[in-house]
Coordinates of C-alpha atoms and ligand atoms in Angstrom, one line a residue:
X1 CA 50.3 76.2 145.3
X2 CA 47.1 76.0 146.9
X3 CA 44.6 74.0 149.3
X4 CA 41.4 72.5 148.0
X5 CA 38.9 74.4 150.0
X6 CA 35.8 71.9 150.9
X7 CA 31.9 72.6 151.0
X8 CA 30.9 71.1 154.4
X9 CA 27.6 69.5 154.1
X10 CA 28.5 68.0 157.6
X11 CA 28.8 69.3 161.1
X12 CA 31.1 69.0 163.5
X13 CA 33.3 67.5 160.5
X14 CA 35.8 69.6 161.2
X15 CA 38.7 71.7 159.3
X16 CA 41.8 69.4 158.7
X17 CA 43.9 70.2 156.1
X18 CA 44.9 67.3 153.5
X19 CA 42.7 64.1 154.1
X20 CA 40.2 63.5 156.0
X21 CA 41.0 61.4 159.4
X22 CA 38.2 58.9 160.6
X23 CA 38.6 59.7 164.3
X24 CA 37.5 63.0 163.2
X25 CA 34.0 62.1 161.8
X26 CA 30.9 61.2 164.2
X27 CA 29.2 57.7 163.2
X28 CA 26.2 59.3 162.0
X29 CA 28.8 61.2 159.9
X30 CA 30.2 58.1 158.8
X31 CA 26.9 56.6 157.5
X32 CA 26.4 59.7 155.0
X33 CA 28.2 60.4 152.2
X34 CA 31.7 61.7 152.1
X35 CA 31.6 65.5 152.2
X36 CA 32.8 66.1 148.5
X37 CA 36.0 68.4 148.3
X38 CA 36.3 70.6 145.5
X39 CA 38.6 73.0 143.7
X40 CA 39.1 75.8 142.5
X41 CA 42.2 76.8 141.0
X42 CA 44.1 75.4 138.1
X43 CA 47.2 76.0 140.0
X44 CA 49.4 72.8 140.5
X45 CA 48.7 71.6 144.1
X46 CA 51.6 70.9 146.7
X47 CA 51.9 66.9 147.5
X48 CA 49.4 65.5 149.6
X49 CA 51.0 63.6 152.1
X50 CA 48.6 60.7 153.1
X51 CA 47.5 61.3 157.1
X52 CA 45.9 57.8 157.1
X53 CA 46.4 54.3 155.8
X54 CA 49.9 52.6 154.4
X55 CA 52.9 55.3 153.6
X56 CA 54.0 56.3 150.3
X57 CA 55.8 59.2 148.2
X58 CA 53.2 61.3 146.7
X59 CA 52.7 62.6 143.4
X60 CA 52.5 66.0 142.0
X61 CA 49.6 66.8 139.7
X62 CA 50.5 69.7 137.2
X63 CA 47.6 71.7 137.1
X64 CA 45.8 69.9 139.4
X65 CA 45.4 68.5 142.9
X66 CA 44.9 65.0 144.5
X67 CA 41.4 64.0 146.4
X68 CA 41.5 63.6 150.3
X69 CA 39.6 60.9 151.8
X70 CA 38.3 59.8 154.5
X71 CA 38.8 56.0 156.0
X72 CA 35.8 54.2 157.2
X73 CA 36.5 50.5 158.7
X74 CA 39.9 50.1 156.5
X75 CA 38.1 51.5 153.6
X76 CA 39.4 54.1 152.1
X77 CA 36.4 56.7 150.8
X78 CA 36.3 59.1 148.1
X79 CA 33.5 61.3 146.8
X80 CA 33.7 62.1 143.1
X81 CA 30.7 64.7 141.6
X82 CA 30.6 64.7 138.1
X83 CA 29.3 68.1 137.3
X84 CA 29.6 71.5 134.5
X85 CA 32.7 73.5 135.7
X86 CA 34.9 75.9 134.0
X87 CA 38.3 75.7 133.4
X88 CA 40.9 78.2 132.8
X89 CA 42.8 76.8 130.0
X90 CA 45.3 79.7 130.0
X91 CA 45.6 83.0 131.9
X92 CA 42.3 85.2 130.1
X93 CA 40.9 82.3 128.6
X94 CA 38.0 80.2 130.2
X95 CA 36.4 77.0 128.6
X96 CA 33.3 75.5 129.7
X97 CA 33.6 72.3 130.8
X98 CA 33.0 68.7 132.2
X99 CA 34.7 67.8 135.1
X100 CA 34.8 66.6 138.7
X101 CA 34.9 68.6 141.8
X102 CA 35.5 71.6 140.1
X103 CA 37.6 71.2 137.5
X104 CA 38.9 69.4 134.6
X105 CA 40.8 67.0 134.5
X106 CA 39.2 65.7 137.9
X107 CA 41.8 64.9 141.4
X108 CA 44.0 62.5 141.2
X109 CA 43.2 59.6 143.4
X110 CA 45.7 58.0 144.8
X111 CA 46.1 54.9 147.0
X112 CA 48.6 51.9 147.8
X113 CA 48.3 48.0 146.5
X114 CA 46.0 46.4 148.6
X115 CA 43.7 49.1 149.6
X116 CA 40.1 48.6 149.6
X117 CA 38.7 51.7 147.7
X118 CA 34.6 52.9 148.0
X119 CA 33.9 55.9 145.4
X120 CA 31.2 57.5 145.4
X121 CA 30.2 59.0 142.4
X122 CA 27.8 61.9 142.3
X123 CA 26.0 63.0 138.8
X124 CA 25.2 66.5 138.3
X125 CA 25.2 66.9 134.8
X126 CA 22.7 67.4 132.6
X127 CA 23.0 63.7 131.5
X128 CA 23.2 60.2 132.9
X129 CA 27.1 59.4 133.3
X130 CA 29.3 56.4 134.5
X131 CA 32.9 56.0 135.4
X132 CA 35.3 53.1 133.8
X133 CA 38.5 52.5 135.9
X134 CA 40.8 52.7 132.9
X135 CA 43.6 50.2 133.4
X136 CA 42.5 48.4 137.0
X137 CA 41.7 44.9 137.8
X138 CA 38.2 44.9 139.5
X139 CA 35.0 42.7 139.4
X140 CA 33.4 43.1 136.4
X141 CA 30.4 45.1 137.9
X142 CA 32.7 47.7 138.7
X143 CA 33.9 48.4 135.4
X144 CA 32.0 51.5 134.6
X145 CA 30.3 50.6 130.9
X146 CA 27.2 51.5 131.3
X147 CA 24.4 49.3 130.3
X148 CA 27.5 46.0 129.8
X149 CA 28.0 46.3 133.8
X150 CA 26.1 48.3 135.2
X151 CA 23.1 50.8 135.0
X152 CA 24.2 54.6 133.6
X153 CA 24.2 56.7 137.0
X154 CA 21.1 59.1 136.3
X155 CA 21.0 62.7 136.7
X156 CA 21.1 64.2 140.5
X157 CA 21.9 60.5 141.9
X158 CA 25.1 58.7 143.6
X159 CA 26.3 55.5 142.5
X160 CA 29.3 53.9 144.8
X161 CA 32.1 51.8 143.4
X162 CA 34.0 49.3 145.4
X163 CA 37.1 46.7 144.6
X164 CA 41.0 46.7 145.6
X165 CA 43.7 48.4 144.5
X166 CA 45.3 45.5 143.5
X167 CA 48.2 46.3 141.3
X168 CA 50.7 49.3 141.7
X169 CA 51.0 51.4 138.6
X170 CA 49.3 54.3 137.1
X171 CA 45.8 54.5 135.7
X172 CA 43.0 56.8 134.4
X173 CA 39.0 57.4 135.2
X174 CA 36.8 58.8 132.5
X175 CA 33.1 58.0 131.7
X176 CA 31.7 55.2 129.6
X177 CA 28.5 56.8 128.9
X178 CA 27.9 58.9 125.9
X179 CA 31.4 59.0 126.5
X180 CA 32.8 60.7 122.7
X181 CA 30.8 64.1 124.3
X182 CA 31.8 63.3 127.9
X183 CA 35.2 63.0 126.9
X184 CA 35.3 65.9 124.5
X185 CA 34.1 67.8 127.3
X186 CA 36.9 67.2 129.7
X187 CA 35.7 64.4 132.2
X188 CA 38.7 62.2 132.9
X189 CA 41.1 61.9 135.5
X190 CA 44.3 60.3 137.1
X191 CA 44.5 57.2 139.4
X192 CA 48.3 56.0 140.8
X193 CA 48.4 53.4 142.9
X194 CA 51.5 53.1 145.3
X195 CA 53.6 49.3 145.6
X196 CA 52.9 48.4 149.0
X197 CA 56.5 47.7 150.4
X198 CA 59.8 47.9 148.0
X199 CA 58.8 46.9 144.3
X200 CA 61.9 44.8 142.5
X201 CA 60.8 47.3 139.2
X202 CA 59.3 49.9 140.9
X203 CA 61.9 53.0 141.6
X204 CA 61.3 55.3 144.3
X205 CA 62.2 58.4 143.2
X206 CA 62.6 62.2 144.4
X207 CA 59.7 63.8 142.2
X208 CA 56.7 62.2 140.8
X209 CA 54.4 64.2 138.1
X210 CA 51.3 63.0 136.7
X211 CA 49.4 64.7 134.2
X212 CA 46.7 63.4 130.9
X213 CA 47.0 64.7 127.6
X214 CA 43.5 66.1 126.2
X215 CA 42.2 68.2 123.2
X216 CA 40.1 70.4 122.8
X217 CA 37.8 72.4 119.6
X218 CA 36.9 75.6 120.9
X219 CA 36.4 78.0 118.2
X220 CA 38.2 81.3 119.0
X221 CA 35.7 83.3 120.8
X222 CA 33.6 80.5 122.5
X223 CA 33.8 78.6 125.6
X224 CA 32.3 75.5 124.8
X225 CA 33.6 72.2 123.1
X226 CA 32.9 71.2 119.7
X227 CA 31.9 67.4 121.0
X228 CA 31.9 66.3 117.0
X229 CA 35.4 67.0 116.4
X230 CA 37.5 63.8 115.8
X231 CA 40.4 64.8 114.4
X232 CA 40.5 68.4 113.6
X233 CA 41.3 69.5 117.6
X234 CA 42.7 73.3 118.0
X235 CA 43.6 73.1 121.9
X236 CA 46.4 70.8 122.6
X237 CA 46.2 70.5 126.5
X238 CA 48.3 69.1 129.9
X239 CA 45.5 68.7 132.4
X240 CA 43.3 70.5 130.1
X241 CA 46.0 73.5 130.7
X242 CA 47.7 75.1 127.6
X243 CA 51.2 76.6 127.1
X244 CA 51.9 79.2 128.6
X245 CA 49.3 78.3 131.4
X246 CA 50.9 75.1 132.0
X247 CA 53.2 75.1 135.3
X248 CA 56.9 74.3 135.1
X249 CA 58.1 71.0 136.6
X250 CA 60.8 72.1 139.1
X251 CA 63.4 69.8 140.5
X252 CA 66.3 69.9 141.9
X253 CA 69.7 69.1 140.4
X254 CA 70.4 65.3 141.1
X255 CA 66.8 64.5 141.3
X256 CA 65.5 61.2 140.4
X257 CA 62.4 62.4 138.4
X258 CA 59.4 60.3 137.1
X259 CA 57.1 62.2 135.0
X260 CA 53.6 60.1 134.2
X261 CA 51.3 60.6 131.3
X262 CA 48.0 59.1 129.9
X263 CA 46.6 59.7 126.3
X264 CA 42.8 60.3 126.8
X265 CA 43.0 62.6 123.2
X266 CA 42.1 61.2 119.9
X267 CA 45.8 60.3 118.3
X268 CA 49.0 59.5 119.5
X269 CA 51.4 61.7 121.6
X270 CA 55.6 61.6 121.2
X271 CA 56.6 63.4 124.4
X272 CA 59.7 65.0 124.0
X273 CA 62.5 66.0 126.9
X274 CA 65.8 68.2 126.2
X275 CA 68.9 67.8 127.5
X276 CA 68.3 64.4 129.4
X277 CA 68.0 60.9 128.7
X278 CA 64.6 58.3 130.1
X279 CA 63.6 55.5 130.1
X280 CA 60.4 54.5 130.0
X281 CA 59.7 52.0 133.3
X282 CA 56.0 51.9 133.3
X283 CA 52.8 51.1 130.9
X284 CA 49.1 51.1 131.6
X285 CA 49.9 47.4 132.1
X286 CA 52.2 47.6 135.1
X287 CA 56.3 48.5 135.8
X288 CA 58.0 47.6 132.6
X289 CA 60.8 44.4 132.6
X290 CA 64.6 46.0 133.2
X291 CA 65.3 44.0 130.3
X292 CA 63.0 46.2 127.7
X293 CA 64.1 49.5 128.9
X294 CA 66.6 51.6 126.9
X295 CA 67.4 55.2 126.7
X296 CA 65.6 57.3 125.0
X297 CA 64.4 61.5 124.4
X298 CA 61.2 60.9 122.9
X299 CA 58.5 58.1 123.3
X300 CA 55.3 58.0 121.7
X301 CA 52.0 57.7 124.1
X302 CA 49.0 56.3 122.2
X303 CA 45.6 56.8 122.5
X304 CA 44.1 55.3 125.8
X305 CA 48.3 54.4 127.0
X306 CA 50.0 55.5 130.0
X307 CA 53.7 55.9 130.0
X308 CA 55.9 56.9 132.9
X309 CA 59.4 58.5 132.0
X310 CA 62.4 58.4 134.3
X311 CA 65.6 60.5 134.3
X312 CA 68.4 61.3 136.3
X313 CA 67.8 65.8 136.2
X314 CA 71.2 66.2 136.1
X315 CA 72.0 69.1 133.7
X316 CA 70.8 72.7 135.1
X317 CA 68.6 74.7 133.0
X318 CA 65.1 75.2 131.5
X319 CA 64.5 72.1 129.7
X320 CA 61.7 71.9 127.0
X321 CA 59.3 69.1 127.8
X322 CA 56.8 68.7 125.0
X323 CA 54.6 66.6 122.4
X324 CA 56.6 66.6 119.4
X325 CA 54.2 67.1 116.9
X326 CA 54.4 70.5 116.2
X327 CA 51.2 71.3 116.0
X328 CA 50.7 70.5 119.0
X329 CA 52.4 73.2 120.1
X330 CA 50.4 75.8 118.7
X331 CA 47.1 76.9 120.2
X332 CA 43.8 77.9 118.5
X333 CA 44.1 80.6 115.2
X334 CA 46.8 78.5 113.4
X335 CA 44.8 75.7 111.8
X336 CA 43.4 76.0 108.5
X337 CA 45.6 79.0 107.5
X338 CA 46.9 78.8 104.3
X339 CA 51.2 78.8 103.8
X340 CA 52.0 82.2 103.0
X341 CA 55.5 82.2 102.7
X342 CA 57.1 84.1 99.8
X343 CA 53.4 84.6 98.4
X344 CA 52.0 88.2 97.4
X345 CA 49.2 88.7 99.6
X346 CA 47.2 91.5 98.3
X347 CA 44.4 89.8 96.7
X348 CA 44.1 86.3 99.1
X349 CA 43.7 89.1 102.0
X350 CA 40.6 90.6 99.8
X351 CA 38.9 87.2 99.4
X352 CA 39.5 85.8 103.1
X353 CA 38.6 89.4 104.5
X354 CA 35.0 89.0 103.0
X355 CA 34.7 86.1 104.6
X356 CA 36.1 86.7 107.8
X357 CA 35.9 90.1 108.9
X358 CA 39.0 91.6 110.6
X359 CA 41.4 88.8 109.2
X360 CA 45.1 89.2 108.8
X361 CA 46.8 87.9 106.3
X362 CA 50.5 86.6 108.3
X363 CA 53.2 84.8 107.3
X364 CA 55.1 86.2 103.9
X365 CA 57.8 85.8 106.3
X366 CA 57.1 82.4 107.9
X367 CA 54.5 82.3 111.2
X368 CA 57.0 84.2 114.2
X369 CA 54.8 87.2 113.6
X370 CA 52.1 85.3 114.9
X371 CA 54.1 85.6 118.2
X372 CA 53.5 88.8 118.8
X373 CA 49.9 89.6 117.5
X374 CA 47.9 88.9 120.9
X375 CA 46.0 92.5 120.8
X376 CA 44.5 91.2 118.0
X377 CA 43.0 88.3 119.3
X378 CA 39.1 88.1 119.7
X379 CA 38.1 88.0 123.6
X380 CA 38.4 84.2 125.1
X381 CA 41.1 82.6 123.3
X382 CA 44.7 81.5 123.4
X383 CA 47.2 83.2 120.4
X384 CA 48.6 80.4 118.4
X385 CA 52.0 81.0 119.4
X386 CA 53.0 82.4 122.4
X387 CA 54.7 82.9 126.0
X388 CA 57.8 85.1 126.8
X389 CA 60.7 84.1 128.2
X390 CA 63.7 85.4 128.9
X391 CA 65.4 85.9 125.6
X392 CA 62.0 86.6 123.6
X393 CA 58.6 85.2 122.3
X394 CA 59.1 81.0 123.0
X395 CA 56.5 81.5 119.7
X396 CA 54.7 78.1 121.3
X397 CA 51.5 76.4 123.2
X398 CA 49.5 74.0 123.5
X399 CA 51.0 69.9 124.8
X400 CA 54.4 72.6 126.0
X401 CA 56.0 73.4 129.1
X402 CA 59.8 73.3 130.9
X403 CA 61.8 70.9 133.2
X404 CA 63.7 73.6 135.7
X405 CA 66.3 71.7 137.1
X406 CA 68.2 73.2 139.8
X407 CA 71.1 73.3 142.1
X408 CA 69.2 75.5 144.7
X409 CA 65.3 73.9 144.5
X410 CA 65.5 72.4 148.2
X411 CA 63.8 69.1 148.7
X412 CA 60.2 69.0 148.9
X413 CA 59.8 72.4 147.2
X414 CA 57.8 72.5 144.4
X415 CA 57.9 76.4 143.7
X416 CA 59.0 77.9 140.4
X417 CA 62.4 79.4 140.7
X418 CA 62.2 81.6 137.6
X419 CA 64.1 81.4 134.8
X420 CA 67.6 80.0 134.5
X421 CA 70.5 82.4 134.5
X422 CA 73.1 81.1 132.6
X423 CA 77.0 81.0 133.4
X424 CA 78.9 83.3 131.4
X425 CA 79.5 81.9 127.9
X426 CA 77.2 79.3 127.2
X427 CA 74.7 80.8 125.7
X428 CA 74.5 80.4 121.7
X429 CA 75.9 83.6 120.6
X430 CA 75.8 85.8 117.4
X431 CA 79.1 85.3 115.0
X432 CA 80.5 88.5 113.7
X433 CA 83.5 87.5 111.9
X434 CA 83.2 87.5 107.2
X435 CA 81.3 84.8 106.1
X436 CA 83.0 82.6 103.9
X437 CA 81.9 82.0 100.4
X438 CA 79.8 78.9 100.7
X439 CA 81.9 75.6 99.0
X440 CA 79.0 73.6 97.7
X441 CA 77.8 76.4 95.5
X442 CA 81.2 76.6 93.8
X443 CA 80.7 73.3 92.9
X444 CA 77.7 72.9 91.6
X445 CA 78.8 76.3 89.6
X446 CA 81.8 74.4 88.3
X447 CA 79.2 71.2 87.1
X448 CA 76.9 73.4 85.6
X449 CA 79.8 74.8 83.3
X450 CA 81.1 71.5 81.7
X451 CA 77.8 69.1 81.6
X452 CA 74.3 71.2 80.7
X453 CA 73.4 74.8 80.7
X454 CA 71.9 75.7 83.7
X455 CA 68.8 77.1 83.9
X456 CA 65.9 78.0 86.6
X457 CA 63.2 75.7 86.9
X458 CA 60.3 76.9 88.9
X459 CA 58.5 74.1 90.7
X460 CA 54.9 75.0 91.0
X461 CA 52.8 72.4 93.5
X462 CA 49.1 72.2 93.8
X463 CA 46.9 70.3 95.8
X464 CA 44.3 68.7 93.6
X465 CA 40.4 70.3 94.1
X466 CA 38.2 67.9 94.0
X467 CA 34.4 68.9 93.4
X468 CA 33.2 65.1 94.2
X469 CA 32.5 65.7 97.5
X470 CA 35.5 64.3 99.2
X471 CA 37.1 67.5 100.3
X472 CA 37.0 66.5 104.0
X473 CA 39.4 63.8 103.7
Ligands
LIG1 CU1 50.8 65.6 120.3

């Protein structure tokens, strides 16, 4: 946990933790531009309980942090600079970025129905930029699409936005300017906005997560994007975070837990709980109808979709949380690589070994050894499989992480307790007893015996090489 820290381009501002309070800035203050806050850390940020304006029950970025603001005649102010930062992805690995304030994904900004919002938006990247309120009902000038509604902010200038809040859900910002690089590079962020009194479909709850799902094509090594890449991503990523660099969502046992996610990647997302039951009671498009919701363990997010998941955390443990493709649980060094199992290696190592010095050939015995090959690993990157926990290599990353739920979190406390310590005897154990002779072979024995001679067949598969060209597809 940790507090953004803030450059103070104004005096006599003050040092306030959280937001900023109006009676605290002069009016000459007032009349310049929000002091920007920025950030530092990748660590997830404490709430940020709102010191100003209408009450309401704060989310929790993983990863990430929520902007203060200041309020200036009942507007509420933010100061967004778009500008080069550099993330850590995972412990020892560092990407270079595209962000906001300092990091990747940018703050969360959050505010209640109703509210009349003013962002200013600075640009200090090396190219114009805009930003496109994913999701939010505004006048058409504040869309963000550069050159449809508005001019592209230009390098080193400040462009405001203004419009209300106007209905409570949860929403994204990301550029619409040269956005397939901006995006590739990380520049998006997270927008909730509160109900204003009790909501008929709106639940309060006792935790409230937000986080965006991203990808990322950072050749092993490197620290910068790949901005070409459509489909052929290698970095999986929470909040541009990758497993095991992605926090823990701790609750306590009994919770009621909403966990909010938005698809800013380039395919679809089925995120995946253990050991619980949601429901799914929000869309980009607003709280969901009671009448559409049913239980469920996995739900799919599509590209540019925000979903928000709801469960009862009920069941102690470490829970698995993660995009059920399972690639997407692997981090760079496991694409391309051919299927080793069962295959004599000798001479594939010769060939890929001239063409990529220092390669190992893995996997006669399926991938786990991958698990435990991080000295291995050129400087800057993430192994493909990975983390420790408290029985072993987990053997995952990328879109991964844990629900902790339990008995003991107190309310309000968002700390990592550690791992779970299980009551005696309910942890899957090893059998020692004889192994029975296996039934179904007996009768397939039996059948082979009275109908035809049985005989191996050896099923040989091959992918077809084309030399037309089309080897891409
Ligand atoms: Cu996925």
């Amino acid at each position: 946990m940790t507090q953004p820290n803030r450059r103070s381009f104004l005096t006599g501002a003050g040092a306030i933790a959280g937001a900023v309070t109006a009676a605290s800035v002069s009016k000459v203050a007032m009349a310049a531009l929000p002091e920007p806050v920025i950030q530092t850390t990748p660590d997830t940020a404490g709430p940020l309980a709102p010191n100003s304006g209408r009450p309401y029950n704060p989310v929790v970025t993983l990863n990430g942090w929520t902007l203060p603001w200041r309020m200036n005649n009942g507007v509420k102010e933010f100061h967004l600079v778009a500008e080069p930062v550099a993330r850590e992805m995972a412990p020892g690995f560092k990407a270079h970025l595209w962000g906001y304030n300092g990091q990747s994904p940018g703050p969360t900004i959050e505010v209640v129905e109703g509210d009349r919002v003013r962002i200013f938006v600075t640009n200090k990247l090396p190219e114009h930029t805009s930003i496109h309120w994913h999701g939010q009902r505004l006048p058409n000038g504040m869309d963000g699409v550069s050159g449809l509604t508005q001019k592209a902010i230009p390098v080193g200038k400040t462009f405001v936005y203004e419009f209300v809040a106007r209905r409570p859900g949860t929403f994204m910002y990301h550029p619409h300017a040269d956005e397939m690089t901006q995006m590739a590079m990380g520049m998006m962020g997270f927008w909730v906005t509160h109900p204003r009194a009790r909501h008929p479909l709106i639940e309060e709850v006792d935790r409230d997560f937000v986080f965006l799902l991203s990808a990322y094509d950072i050749e092993p090594g490197a620290y910068t994007p790949k901005i070409m890449t459509m489909l052929d991503f290698n970095l999986w990523a929470f909040n541009s975070r990758i497993f095991p660099g992605i926090d823990s969502m701790n609750v306590r046992l009994g919770d009621k837990v909403r966990i909010r996610a938005g698809n800013l990647t380039m395919t679809n997302h089925p995120l995946h709980l253990h050991g619980h039951e949601f429901m799914v009671t929000g869309t980009d498009g607003g709280p969901t109808p009671r009448s559409t919701r049913w239980m469920e363990v996995t739900t799919d997010v599509a590209v540019g979709q925000m979903r928000q998941l709801e469960f009862l955390a009920d069941e102690e443990g470490d829970w698995a949380f993660h995009c059920h493709k399972s690639h997407h649980t692997m981090n760079a060094m496991g694409h391309d690589v051919p299927t080793m199992i069962g295959v004599d290696h000798r001479d594939v190592a010769r060939k890929i070994g001239k063409l990529v010095p220092d390669y190992m050939v893995m996997g006669e015995r399926g991938m786990a050894d991958m698990g435990e090959m991080e000295m291995l690993l050129p400087d800057n990157t993430a192994p493909m499989m990975t983390g420790q926990g408290p029985f072993g290599g987990l053997e995952m990353g990328g879109m991964f992480t844990t629900v902790k739920v339990r008995r003991g979190q107190k309310p309000g406390d968002y700390q990592d307790p550690g791992w779970f310590k299980h009551p005696a005897g309910t942890v899957a154990y090893e059998f020692t007893g004889q192994l029975p002779e296996p039934a179904r072979a007996q009768a397939s024995r039996q059948r082979a015996a009275s109908e035809v001679p049985f005989r191996d067949v050896e099923v040989r598969a091959r992918k077809p090489v084309g030399s037309n060209g089309h080897s891409g597809h």
